[in-house]
GROMACS .gro file of C-alpha atoms in nm:
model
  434
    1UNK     CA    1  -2.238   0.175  -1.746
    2UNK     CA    2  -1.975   0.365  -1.604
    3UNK     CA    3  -1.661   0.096  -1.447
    4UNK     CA    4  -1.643  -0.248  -1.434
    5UNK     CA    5  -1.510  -0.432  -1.113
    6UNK     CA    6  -1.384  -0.766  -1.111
    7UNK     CA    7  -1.410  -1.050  -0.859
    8UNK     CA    8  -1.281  -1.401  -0.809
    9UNK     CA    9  -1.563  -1.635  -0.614
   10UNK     CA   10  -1.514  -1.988  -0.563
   11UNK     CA   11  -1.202  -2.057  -0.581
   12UNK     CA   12  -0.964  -2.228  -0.357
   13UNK     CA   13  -0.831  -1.905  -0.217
   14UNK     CA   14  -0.912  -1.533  -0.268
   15UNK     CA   15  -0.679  -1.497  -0.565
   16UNK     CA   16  -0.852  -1.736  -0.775
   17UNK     CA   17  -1.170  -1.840  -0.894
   18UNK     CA   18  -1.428  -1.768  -1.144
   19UNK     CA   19  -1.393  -1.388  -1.276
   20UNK     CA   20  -1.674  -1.207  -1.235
   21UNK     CA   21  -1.750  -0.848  -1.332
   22UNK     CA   22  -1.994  -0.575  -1.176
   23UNK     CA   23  -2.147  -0.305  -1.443
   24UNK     CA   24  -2.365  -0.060  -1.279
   25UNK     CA   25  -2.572  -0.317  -1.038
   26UNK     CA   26  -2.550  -0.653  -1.157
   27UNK     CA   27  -2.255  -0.920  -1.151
   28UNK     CA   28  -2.180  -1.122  -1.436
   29UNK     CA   29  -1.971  -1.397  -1.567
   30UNK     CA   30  -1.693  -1.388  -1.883
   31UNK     CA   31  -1.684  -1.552  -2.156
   32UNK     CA   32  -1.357  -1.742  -2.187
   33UNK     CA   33  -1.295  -1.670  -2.560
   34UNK     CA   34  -1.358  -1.349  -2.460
   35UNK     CA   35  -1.045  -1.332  -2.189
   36UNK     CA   36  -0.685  -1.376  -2.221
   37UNK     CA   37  -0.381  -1.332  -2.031
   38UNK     CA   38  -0.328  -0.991  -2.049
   39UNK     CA   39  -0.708  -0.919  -1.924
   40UNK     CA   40  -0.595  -1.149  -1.643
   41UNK     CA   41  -0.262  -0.949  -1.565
   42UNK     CA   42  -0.506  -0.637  -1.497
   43UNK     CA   43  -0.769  -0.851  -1.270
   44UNK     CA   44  -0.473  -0.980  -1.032
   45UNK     CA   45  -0.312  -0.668  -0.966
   46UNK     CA   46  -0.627  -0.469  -0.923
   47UNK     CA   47  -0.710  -0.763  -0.627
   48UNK     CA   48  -0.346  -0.702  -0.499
   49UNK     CA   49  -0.295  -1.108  -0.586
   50UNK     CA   50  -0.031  -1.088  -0.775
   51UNK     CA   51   0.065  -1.178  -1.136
   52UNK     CA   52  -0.129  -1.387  -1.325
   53UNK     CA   53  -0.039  -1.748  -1.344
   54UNK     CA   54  -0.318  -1.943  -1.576
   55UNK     CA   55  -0.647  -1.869  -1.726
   56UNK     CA   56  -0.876  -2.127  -1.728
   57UNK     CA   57  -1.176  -2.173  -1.955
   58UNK     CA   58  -1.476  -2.405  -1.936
   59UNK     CA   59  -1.624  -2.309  -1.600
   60UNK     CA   60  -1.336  -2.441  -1.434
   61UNK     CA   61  -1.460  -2.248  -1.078
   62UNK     CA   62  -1.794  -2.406  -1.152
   63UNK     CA   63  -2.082  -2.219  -1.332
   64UNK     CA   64  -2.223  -1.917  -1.248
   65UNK     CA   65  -2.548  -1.859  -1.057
   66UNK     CA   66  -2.791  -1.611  -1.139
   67UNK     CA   67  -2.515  -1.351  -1.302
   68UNK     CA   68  -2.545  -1.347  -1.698
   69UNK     CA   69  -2.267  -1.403  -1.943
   70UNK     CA   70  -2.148  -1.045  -2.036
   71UNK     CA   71  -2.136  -0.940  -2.435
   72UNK     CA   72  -1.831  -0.799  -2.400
   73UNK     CA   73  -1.482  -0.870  -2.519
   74UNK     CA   74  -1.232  -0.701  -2.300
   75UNK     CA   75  -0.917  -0.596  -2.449
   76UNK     CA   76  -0.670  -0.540  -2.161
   77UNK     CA   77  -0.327  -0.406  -2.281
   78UNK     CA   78  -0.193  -0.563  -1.980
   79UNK     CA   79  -0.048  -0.247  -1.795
   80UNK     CA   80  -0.420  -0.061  -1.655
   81UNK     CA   81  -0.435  -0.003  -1.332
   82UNK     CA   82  -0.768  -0.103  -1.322
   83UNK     CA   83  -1.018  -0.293  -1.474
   84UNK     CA   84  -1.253  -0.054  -1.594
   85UNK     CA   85  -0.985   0.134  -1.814
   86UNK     CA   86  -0.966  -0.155  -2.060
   87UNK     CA   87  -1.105  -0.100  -2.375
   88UNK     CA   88  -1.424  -0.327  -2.476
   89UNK     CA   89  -1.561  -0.430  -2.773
   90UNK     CA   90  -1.910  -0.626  -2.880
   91UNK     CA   91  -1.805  -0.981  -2.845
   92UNK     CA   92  -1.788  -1.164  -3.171
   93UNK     CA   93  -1.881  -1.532  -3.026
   94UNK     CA   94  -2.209  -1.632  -3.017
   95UNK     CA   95  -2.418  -1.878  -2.768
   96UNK     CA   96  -2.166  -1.824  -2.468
   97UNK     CA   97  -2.316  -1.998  -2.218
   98UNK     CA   98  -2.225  -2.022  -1.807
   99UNK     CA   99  -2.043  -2.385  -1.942
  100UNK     CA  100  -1.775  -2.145  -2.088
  101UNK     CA  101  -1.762  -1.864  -1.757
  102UNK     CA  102  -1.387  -1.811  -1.745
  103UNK     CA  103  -1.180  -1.838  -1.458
  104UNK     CA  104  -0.850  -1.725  -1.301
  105UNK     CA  105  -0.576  -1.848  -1.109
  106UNK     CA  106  -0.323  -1.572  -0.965
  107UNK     CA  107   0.043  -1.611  -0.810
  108UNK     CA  108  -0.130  -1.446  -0.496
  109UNK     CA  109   0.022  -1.119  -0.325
  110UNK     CA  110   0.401  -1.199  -0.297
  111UNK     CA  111   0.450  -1.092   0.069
  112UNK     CA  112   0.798  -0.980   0.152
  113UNK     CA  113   1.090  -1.059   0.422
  114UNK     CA  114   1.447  -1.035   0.508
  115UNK     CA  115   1.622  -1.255   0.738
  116UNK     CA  116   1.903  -1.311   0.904
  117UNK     CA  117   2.040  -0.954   0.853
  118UNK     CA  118   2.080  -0.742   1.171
  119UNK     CA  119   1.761  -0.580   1.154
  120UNK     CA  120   1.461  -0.547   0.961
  121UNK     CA  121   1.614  -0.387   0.655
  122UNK     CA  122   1.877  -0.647   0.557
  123UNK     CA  123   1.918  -1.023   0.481
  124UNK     CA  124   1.836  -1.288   0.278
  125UNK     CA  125   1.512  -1.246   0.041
  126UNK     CA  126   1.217  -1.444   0.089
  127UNK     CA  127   0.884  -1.400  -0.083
  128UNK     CA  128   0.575  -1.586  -0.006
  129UNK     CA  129   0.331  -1.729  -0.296
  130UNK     CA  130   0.003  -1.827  -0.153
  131UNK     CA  131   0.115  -2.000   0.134
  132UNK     CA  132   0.469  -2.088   0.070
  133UNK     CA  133   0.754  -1.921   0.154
  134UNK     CA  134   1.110  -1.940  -0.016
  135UNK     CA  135   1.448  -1.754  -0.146
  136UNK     CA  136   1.536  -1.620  -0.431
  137UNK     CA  137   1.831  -1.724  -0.669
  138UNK     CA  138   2.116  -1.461  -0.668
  139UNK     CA  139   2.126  -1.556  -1.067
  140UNK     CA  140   1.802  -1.405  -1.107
  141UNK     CA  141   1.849  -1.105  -0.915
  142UNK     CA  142   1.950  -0.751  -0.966
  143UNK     CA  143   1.968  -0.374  -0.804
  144UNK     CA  144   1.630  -0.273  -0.968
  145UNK     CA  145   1.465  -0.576  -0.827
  146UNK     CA  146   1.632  -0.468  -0.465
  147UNK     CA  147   1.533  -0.130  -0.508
  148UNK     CA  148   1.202  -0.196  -0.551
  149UNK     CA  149   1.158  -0.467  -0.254
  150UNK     CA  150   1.362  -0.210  -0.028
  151UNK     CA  151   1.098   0.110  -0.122
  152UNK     CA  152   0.847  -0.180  -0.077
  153UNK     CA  153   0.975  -0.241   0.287
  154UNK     CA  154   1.020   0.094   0.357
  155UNK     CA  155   1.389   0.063   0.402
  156UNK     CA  156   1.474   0.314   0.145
  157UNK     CA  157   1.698   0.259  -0.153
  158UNK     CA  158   1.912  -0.044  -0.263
  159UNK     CA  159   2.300  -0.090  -0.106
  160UNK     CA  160   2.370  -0.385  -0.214
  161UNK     CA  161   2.278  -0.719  -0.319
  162UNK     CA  162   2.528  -1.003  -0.166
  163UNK     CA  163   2.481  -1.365  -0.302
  164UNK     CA  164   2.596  -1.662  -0.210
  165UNK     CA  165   2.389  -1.716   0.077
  166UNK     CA  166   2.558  -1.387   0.265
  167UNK     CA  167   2.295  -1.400   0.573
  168UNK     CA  168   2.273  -1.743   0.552
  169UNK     CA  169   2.067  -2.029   0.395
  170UNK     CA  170   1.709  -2.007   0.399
  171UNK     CA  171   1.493  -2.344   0.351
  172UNK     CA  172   1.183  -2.404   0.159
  173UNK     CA  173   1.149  -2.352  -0.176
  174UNK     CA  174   1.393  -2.143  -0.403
  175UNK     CA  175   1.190  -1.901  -0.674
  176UNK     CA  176   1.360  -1.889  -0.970
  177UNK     CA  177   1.141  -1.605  -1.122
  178UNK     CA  178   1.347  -1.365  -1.275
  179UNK     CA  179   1.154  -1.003  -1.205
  180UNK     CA  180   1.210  -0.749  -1.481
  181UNK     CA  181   1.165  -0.448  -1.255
  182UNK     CA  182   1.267  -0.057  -1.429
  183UNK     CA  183   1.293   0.015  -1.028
  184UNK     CA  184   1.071   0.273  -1.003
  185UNK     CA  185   0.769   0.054  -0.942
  186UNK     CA  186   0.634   0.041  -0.562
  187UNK     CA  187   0.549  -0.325  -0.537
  188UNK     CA  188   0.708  -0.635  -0.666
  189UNK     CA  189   0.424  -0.790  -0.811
  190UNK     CA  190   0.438  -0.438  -1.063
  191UNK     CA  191   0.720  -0.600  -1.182
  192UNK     CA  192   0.713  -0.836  -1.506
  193UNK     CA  193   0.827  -1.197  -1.452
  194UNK     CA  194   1.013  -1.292  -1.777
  195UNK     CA  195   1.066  -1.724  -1.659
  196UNK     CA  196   0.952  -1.940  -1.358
  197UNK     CA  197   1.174  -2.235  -1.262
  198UNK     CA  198   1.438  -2.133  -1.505
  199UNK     CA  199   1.725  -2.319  -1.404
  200UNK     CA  200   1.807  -2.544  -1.070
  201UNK     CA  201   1.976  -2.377  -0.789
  202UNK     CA  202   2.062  -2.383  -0.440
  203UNK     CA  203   2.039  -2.255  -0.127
  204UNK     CA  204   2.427  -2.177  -0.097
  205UNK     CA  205   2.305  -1.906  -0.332
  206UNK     CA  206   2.050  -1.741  -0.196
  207UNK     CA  207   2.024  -1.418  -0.283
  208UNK     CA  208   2.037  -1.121  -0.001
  209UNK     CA  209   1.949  -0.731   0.026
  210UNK     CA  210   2.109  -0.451   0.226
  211UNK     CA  211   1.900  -0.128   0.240
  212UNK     CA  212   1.976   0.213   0.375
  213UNK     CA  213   1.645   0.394   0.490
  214UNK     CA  214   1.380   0.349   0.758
  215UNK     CA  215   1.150   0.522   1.029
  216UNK     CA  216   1.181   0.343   1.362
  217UNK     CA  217   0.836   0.409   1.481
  218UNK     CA  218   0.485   0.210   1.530
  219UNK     CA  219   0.441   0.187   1.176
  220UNK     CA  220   0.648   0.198   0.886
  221UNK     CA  221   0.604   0.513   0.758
  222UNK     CA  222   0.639   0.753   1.070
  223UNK     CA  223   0.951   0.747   1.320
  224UNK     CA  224   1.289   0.858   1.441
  225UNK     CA  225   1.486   0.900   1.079
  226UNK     CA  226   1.773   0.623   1.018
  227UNK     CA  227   2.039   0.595   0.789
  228UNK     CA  228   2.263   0.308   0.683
  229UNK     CA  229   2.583   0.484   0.633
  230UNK     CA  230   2.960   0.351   0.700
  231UNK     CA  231   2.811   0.035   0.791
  232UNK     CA  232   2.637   0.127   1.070
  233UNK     CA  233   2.272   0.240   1.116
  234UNK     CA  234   2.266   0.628   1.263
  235UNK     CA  235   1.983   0.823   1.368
  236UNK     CA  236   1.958   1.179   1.210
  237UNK     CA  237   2.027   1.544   1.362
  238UNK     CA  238   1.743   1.793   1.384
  239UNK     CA  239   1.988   2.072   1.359
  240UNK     CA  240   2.026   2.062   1.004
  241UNK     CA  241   1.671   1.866   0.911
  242UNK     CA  242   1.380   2.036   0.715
  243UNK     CA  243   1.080   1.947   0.560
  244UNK     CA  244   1.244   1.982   0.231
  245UNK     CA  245   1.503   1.693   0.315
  246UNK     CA  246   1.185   1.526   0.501
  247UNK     CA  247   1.022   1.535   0.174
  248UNK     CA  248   1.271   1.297  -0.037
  249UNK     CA  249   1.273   1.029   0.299
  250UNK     CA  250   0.850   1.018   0.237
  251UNK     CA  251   0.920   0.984  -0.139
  252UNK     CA  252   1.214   0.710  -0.089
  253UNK     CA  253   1.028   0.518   0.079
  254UNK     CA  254   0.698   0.496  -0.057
  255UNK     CA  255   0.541   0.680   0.207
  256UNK     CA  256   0.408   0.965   0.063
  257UNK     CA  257   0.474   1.321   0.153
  258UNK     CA  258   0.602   1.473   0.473
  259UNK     CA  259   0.318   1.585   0.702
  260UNK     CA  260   0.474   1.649   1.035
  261UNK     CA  261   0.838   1.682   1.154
  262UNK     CA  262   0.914   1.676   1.517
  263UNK     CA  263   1.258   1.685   1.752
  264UNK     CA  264   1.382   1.415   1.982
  265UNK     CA  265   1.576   1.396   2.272
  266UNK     CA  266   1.653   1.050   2.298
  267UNK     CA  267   1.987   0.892   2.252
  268UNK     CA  268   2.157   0.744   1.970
  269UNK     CA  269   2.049   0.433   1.785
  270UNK     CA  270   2.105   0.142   2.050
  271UNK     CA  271   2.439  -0.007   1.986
  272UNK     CA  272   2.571   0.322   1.844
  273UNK     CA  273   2.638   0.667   1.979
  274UNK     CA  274   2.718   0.797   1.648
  275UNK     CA  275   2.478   1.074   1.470
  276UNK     CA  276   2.457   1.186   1.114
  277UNK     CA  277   2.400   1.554   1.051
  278UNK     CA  278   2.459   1.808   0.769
  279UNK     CA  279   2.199   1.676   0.483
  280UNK     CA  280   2.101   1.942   0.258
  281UNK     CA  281   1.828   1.868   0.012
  282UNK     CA  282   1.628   2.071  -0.269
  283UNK     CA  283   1.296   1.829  -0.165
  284UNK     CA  284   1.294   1.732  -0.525
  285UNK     CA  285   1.557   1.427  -0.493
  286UNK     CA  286   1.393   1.073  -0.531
  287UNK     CA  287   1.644   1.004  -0.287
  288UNK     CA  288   1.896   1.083   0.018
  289UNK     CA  289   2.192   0.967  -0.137
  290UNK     CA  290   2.108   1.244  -0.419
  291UNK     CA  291   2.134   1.526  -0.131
  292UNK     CA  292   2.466   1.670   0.006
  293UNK     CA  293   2.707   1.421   0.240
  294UNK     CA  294   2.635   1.376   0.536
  295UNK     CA  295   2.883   1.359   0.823
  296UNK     CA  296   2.934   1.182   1.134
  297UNK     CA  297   2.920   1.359   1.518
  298UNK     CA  298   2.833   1.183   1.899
  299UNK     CA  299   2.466   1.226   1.950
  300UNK     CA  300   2.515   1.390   2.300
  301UNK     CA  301   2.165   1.499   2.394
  302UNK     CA  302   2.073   1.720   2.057
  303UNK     CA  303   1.720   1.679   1.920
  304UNK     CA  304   1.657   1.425   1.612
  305UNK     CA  305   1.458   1.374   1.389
  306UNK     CA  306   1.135   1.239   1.377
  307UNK     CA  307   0.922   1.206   1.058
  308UNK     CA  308   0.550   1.148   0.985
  309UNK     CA  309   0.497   1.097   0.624
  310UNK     CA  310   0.135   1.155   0.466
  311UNK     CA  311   0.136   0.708   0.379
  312UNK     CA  312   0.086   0.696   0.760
  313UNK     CA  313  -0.264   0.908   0.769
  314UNK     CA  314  -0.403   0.779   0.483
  315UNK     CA  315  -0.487   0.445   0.713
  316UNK     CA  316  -0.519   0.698   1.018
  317UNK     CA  317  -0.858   0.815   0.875
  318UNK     CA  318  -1.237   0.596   0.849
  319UNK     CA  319  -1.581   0.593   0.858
  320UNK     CA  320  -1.787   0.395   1.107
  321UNK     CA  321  -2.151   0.288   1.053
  322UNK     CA  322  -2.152   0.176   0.684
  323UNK     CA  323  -1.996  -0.158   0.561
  324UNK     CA  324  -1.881   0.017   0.198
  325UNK     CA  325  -1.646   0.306   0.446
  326UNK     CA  326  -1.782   0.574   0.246
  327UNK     CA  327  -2.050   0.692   0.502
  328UNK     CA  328  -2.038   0.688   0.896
  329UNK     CA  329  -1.908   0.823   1.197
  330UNK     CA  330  -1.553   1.018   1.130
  331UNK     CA  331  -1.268   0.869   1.324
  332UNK     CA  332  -0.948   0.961   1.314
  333UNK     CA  333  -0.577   0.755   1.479
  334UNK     CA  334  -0.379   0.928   1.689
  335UNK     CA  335  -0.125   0.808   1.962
  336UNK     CA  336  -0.226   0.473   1.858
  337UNK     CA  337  -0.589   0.488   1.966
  338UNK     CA  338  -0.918   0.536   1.763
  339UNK     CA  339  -1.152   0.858   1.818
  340UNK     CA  340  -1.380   1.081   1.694
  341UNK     CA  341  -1.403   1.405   1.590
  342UNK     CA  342  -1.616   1.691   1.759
  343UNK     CA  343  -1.896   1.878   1.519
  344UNK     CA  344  -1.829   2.251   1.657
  345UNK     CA  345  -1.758   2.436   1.364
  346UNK     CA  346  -1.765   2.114   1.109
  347UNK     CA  347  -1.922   2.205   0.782
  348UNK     CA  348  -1.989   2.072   0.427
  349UNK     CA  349  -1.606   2.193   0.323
  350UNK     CA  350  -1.448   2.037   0.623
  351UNK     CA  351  -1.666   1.704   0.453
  352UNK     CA  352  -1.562   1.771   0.113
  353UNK     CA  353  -1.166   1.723   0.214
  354UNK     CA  354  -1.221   1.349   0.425
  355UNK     CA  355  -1.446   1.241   0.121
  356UNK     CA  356  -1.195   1.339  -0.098
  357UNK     CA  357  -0.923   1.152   0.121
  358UNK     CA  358  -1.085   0.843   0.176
  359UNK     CA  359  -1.142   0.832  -0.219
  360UNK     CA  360  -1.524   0.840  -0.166
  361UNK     CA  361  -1.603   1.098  -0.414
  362UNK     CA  362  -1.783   1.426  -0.273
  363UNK     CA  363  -1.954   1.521   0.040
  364UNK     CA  364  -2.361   1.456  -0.021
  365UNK     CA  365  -2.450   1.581   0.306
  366UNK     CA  366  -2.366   1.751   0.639
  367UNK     CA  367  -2.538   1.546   0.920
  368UNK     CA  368  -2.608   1.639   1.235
  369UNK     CA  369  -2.366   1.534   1.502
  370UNK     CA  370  -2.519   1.205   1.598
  371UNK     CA  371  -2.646   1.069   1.272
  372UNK     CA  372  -2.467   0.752   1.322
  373UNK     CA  373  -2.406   0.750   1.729
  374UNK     CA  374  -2.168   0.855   1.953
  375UNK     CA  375  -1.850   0.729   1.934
  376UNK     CA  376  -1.602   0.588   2.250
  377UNK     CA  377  -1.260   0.666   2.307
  378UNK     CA  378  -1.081   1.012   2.294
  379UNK     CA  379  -1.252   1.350   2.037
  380UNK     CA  380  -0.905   1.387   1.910
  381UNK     CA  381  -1.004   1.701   1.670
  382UNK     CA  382  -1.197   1.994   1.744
  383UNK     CA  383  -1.260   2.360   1.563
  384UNK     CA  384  -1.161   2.208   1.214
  385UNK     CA  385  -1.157   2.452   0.992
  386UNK     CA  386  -1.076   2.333   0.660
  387UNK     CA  387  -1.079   2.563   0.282
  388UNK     CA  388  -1.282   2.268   0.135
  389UNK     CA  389  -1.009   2.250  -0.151
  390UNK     CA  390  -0.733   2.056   0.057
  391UNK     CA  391  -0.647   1.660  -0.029
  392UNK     CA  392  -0.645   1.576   0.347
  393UNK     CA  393  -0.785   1.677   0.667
  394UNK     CA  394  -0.420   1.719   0.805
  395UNK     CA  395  -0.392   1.979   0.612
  396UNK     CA  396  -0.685   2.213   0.784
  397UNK     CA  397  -0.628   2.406   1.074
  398UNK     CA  398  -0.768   2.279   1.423
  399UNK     CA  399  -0.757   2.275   1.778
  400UNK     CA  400  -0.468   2.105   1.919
  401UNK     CA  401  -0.446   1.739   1.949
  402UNK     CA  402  -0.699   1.603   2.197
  403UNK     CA  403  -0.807   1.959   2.328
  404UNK     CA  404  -1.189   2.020   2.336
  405UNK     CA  405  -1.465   2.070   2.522
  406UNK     CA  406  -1.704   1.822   2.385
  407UNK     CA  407  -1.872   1.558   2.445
  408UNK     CA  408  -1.907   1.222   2.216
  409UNK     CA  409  -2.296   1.314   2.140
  410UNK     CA  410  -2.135   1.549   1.912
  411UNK     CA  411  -1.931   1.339   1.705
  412UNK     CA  412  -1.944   1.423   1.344
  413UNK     CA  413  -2.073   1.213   1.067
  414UNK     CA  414  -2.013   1.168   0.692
  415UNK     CA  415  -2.201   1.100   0.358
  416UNK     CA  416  -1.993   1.065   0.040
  417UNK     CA  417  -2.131   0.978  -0.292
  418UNK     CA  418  -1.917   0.725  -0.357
  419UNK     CA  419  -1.922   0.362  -0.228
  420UNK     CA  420  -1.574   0.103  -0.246
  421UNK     CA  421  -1.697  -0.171  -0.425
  422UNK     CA  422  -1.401  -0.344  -0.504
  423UNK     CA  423  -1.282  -0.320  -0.129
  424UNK     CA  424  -1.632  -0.479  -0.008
  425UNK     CA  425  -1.635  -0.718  -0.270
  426UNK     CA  426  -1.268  -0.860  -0.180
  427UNK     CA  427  -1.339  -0.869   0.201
  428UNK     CA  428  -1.661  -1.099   0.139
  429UNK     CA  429  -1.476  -1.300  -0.092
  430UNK     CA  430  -1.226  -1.367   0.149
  431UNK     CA  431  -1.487  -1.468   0.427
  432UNK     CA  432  -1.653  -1.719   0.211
  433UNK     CA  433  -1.374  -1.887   0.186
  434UNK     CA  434  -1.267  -1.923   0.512
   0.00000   0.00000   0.00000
């Protein structure tokens, strides 16, 4: 038995129910002496649901079906990423039945917004649990915990936290969490929650963020660079730009690595003529404000930058034909549209590097061409030509963008050895609850 992968079925929503955990082939239930909070705290943020809010014993999701009762006691410190790096012991009770199959309850994935603010990137907090959205209580919130939600926005790094209902009252309810956040974490629900409900408050103090990052683009990790400086937001010179100062945006924000940096001609952010140039960055900085000052000049019609960060490929990248992603038809997103990739010169190393991407272990095979169909759409990629040692397929050299003379009976397919379980097994769950 090499991992363990959990799974919450019948519950009222996908981040609760009866836990369930896949060795090898075959499901099985938990034995609720067996399972304790801190086992829990690794299930609901390898589901992205959350933290963990109650474990409940005595088949309270009902009993299970066919799956047996595992003999395992698993001893979760609390902080694995996933569930299969817990430790596990023999289990020391005896006649566990399906009448004690353990089940979970989590907070559900805290879903993030500001509003009010100007833009995107400022105003007051909300966070969503389950279905329910409300504000949070400036008592119980600090720059770590607005560092985080900014990198988890991809607006950057914290400015400043105004209280007191700055951008105005929200309604709903008001969290009263208090998240104990280092600020380094990605995610919110990384964060520890130390109380819930800890003391009454108000909407008049609702607590707000002001970040100083972002990428205006189609997605939030690729786009024309801004920065929140003097209060205003300003687009950012190419004249001055590399990949090295490239680098730290990708890092502040969550996004990765740099992968492509291009010029602009268009004009200054709307509302403001006013351009920032004369960053100068080692590319080891976790962020912008850790570079040289910038300073302020009138955008006029000189280039700017525009930044594609490697977070943005990662979902640019898939494999069509086989409901687990780890086998199919390659297709790649560019320009906002789906399409293939042509087979003329594809080989096993040029396999090797999108298995290795798509975190599907190694390449079993090399197909022919139309081993899972043609494709529709543009062959964006053509003559790749990768080392085999590479961690993404942006990384090889190819023909130019779109540029090929191919045609989609061609289109190159992909074995890998592995097969995402966990990603299956969450997308079902969430259907049969529907």
């Amino acid at each position: 038995i090499s991992a363990n992968y959990p799974l919450l079925v019948q519950g009222p929503h996908q981040c609760s129910g009866r836990v369930e955990v896949q060795q090898g082939v075959t499901w099985g239930t938990v034995c609720d002496a067996d399972f304790d909070l801190h086992d829990a705290e690794v299930v609901c943020q390898q589901l992205d649901c959350g933290i963990a809010v109650e474990v409940l014993g005595g088949a309270a999701f009902g009993k299970g079906d066919s799956s047996q009762v595992w003999r395992e006691e698993i001893q979760c410190v609390g902080n694995e990423s996933q569930f299969y790096l817990c430790p596990k012991s023999l289990s020391k009770t005896q006649n566990c039945s399906h009448g004690n199959d353990v089940g979970l309850v989590c907070s559900g994935k805290n879903n993030s917004r500001l509003l009010g603010g100007p833009d995107s990137c400022s105003g007051t907090v909300e966070l969503q649990y389950l279905s329910e959205w409300g504000t949070v209580c400036d008592a119980f919130w600090d720059m770590r915990a607005a560092s985080v939600l900014c990198r988890q926005l991809q607006c950057g790094s914290a400015l400043a936290v105004p209280g007191q209902a700055w951008f105005g009252e929200g309604r709903g309810h008001i969290w009263a969490d208090v998240f104990e956040c280092q600020g380094n974490e990605t995610h919110l629900s990384q964060c520890a929650v130390s109380s819930w409900s800890r003391a009454a408050c108000s909407h008049g103090r609702d607590a707000g963020l002001l970040c100083d990052v972002r990428l205006s683009g189609e997605s939030d990790c690729e786009g024309h660079l801004e920065v929140y400086y003097q209060l205003a937001w300003s687009r950012v010179l190419m004249d001055s730009w590399s990949f090295k100062e490239a680098s730290v945006v990708c890092r502040q924000l969550g996004c990765g690595s740099a992968v492509k940096l291009y010029s602009s001609s268009l004009s200054g952010t709307p509302g403001n003529d006013v351009c920032l140039t004369g960053y100068q960055c080692s590319g080891n900085e976790s962020h912008l404000v850790n570079c040289s000052d910038p300073h302020r000049l009138n955008c006029s019609s000189s280039p700017q930058a525009f930044i594609v960060c490697s977070s943005e490929y990662i979902i640019s990248i898939r494999l069509v034909g086989d409901a687990g992603g780890c086998a199919g038809r390659l297709e790649v997103l560019h320009q906002g549209s789906w399409g293939t990739v042509c087979g003329d010169s594809w080989d096993l190393k040029d396999a090797q590097v999108v298995c290795r991407q798509l975190q599907c272990g190694t390449a079993l095979s090399d197909p022919v061409p139309t081993f899972f169909g043609p494709g529709t759409g543009p062959i964006w990629l053509d003559e790749v030509d990768c080392e085999g040692n590479e961690t993404s397929l942006w990384d090889c050299p190819s023909a130019p963008w779109g540029q090929n003379d191919c045609l989609h009976k061609e289109d190159v397919g992909i074995v890998c050895s592995g097969v995402k379980i966990l990603h299956l097994k969450k997308k079902e769950s969430k259907k049969n609850l529907l």
